[in-house]
Amino acid sequence: TEDESGRPFVGRAGQLLRSVAEIVGIDLDQCRITNAVHCRPVDEGRNRTPQVKEIDSCHPWLVQEIQAVRPLFIAALGDTAMRSLFGLKRPKITEARRLDDLVVPYESYEQLLMGDTDLITINSVPVVACFHPSYALRSPGNMGEFVRDMERLALKAGFREQERVDRHYTEI
């Protein structure tokens, strides 16, 4: 498990993430993978979606990690990641996946907690919103959407060129 290994995405969702990343040309060795909430909430032996207070309590570490790593972009996998970055006024993941101009929207943690998230940025780190791989595992009919999200991510991160993605669709 993630808790035992100290690494994110080591289970089935991580296996899917790695497989799809390889297929679409993302080199995960060049990426930093982390969790928005570092303490995995578990109820009755099962993972659950973090509560708002758990997301908020982990947020300072996420901000410090973003500032230390200085990423060229952030892939927000799922609604918890979106909530961690954008606060309560976040766009829903289904809406955010269609947006090309998302950026990390806070000047300070206090502004985020107060709900002041009007895309005022310090770092202006672009965000690519994607479905979480566990969503694709729970809803196999949406696997294609997850793959398309990863292809968008590969394009945005410079791992792929648009021509290769277009050719992939015409060959299938």
Coordinates of C-alpha atoms in Angstrom, one line a residue:
T1 CA 0.0 0.0 0.0
E2 CA 0.9 3.7 -0.2
D3 CA 1.2 4.0 3.5
E4 CA 3.6 1.0 3.7
S5 CA 5.8 2.0 0.8
G6 CA 5.7 5.8 1.4
R7 CA 5.1 6.3 -2.3
P8 CA 1.9 7.4 -4.0
F9 CA 0.0 5.4 -6.7
V10 CA 1.3 1.9 -5.9
G11 CA -2.0 0.1 -6.1
R12 CA -4.3 -0.7 -9.0
A13 CA -4.8 3.0 -9.8
G14 CA -1.1 3.5 -10.0
Q15 CA -0.7 0.5 -12.3
L16 CA -3.3 2.0 -14.6
L17 CA -1.6 5.4 -14.4
R18 CA 1.8 4.0 -15.3
S19 CA 0.4 1.9 -18.2
V20 CA -1.6 4.7 -19.8
A21 CA 1.3 7.1 -19.3
E22 CA 3.6 4.8 -21.2
I23 CA 1.0 4.3 -24.0
V24 CA 0.6 8.0 -24.5
G25 CA 4.3 8.8 -24.2
I26 CA 4.6 10.3 -20.7
D27 CA 7.9 9.5 -19.1
L28 CA 7.0 9.3 -15.4
D29 CA 10.7 9.3 -14.5
Q30 CA 10.6 13.0 -15.5
C31 CA 7.6 13.7 -13.3
R32 CA 7.1 14.2 -9.6
I33 CA 4.0 12.2 -8.4
T34 CA 2.5 13.2 -5.1
N35 CA -0.8 13.2 -3.3
A36 CA -2.7 16.3 -2.4
V37 CA -3.6 14.7 0.9
H38 CA -0.6 12.8 2.3
C39 CA -2.5 11.0 5.1
R40 CA -4.8 8.5 3.4
P41 CA -8.2 8.4 5.2
V42 CA -9.4 4.9 5.8
D43 CA -12.8 3.8 7.2
E44 CA -13.4 0.1 8.0
G45 CA -10.3 -0.9 6.0
R46 CA -11.4 0.9 2.8
N47 CA -10.1 4.1 1.3
R48 CA -12.5 7.0 1.3
T49 CA -12.6 10.5 -0.2
P50 CA -10.9 13.0 2.2
Q51 CA -13.1 15.4 4.0
V52 CA -12.7 19.1 3.6
K53 CA -10.9 19.5 7.0
E54 CA -8.4 16.8 6.0
I55 CA -7.7 18.4 2.7
D56 CA -7.3 21.8 4.3
S57 CA -5.0 20.4 7.0
C58 CA -2.7 18.9 4.4
H59 CA -2.7 22.0 2.2
P60 CA 0.3 23.8 3.7
W61 CA 2.5 20.8 2.8
L62 CA 1.2 20.7 -0.7
V63 CA 1.9 24.4 -1.2
Q64 CA 5.5 23.9 0.2
E65 CA 6.0 21.0 -2.1
I66 CA 4.8 23.0 -5.2
Q67 CA 7.1 25.9 -4.2
A68 CA 10.1 23.6 -3.6
V69 CA 9.6 21.6 -6.8
R70 CA 8.6 24.6 -9.0
P71 CA 6.8 22.4 -11.5
L72 CA 6.2 23.5 -15.1
F73 CA 2.7 22.2 -14.8
I74 CA 0.5 20.3 -12.4
A75 CA -1.8 17.4 -13.4
A76 CA -4.7 17.4 -11.0
L77 CA -6.0 13.8 -11.0
G78 CA -9.5 13.9 -9.7
D79 CA -11.8 16.1 -7.6
T80 CA -9.7 15.9 -4.4
A81 CA -6.7 17.3 -6.2
M82 CA -8.9 20.0 -7.7
R83 CA -10.3 20.8 -4.2
S84 CA -6.8 20.9 -2.8
L85 CA -5.6 23.4 -5.4
F86 CA -8.7 25.6 -5.9
G87 CA -10.6 25.5 -2.6
L88 CA -14.4 25.4 -2.3
K89 CA -14.9 27.5 -5.4
R90 CA -13.2 24.9 -7.6
P91 CA -14.6 24.0 -11.0
K92 CA -16.0 20.5 -11.0
I93 CA -13.6 18.0 -12.6
T94 CA -15.9 17.4 -15.5
E95 CA -15.9 21.1 -16.3
A96 CA -12.2 21.7 -15.5
R97 CA -11.1 19.0 -17.9
R98 CA -12.3 21.3 -20.8
L99 CA -10.4 24.3 -19.6
D100 CA -7.0 25.2 -21.0
D101 CA -6.2 28.2 -18.8
L102 CA -6.3 26.8 -15.3
V103 CA -3.5 28.0 -13.0
V104 CA -2.7 27.5 -9.3
P105 CA -5.0 30.2 -7.9
Y106 CA -3.7 31.5 -4.5
E107 CA -1.4 34.1 -3.2
S108 CA -1.5 32.6 0.3
Y109 CA -3.0 29.7 2.2
E110 CA -5.2 32.1 4.2
Q111 CA -6.8 33.3 1.0
L112 CA -7.5 29.8 -0.1
L113 CA -9.1 28.9 3.3
M114 CA -11.2 32.1 3.1
G115 CA -12.5 30.9 -0.3
D116 CA -10.7 33.8 -2.1
T117 CA -9.6 31.9 -5.2
D118 CA -10.2 34.2 -8.1
L119 CA -7.2 32.9 -10.1
I120 CA -4.8 35.4 -8.5
T121 CA -1.4 33.7 -8.7
I122 CA 2.1 34.0 -7.5
N123 CA 3.6 31.1 -9.5
S124 CA 1.1 30.9 -12.3
V125 CA 1.6 27.1 -12.6
P126 CA -0.7 25.7 -15.3
V127 CA -3.0 22.9 -14.2
V128 CA -4.2 20.1 -16.4
A129 CA -7.4 18.6 -14.8
C130 CA -7.8 14.9 -15.4
F131 CA -10.0 12.1 -14.2
H132 CA -8.4 10.1 -11.5
P133 CA -7.3 6.6 -12.6
S134 CA -9.4 5.0 -9.8
Y135 CA -12.5 6.6 -11.5
A136 CA -11.7 4.8 -14.7
L137 CA -11.3 1.6 -12.7
R138 CA -14.6 2.0 -11.0
S139 CA -16.4 3.1 -14.2
P140 CA -14.8 1.2 -17.1
G141 CA -17.0 3.0 -19.6
N142 CA -15.0 6.2 -18.8
M143 CA -11.6 4.6 -19.5
G144 CA -11.5 6.4 -22.9
E145 CA -12.0 9.7 -21.2
F146 CA -9.1 9.0 -18.8
V147 CA -6.9 8.1 -21.7
R148 CA -7.8 11.3 -23.6
D149 CA -7.0 13.3 -20.4
M150 CA -3.6 11.6 -20.3
E151 CA -3.1 12.4 -24.0
R152 CA -3.9 16.1 -23.3
L153 CA -1.4 16.0 -20.4
A154 CA 1.3 14.5 -22.7
L155 CA 0.7 17.3 -25.2
K156 CA 0.8 20.1 -22.5
A157 CA 3.9 18.7 -20.9
G158 CA 5.7 18.3 -24.2
F159 CA 5.9 14.6 -24.3
R160 CA 3.9 14.3 -27.5
E161 CA 3.2 16.4 -30.6
Q162 CA -0.4 17.0 -31.8
E163 CA 0.3 15.2 -35.1
R164 CA 1.1 12.0 -33.2
V165 CA -2.1 12.2 -31.2
D166 CA -4.2 12.9 -34.3
R167 CA -2.6 10.0 -36.2
H168 CA -3.3 7.7 -33.2
Y169 CA -7.0 8.4 -33.5
T170 CA -7.2 7.9 -37.3
E171 CA -5.4 4.6 -37.1
I172 CA -7.8 3.1 -34.5

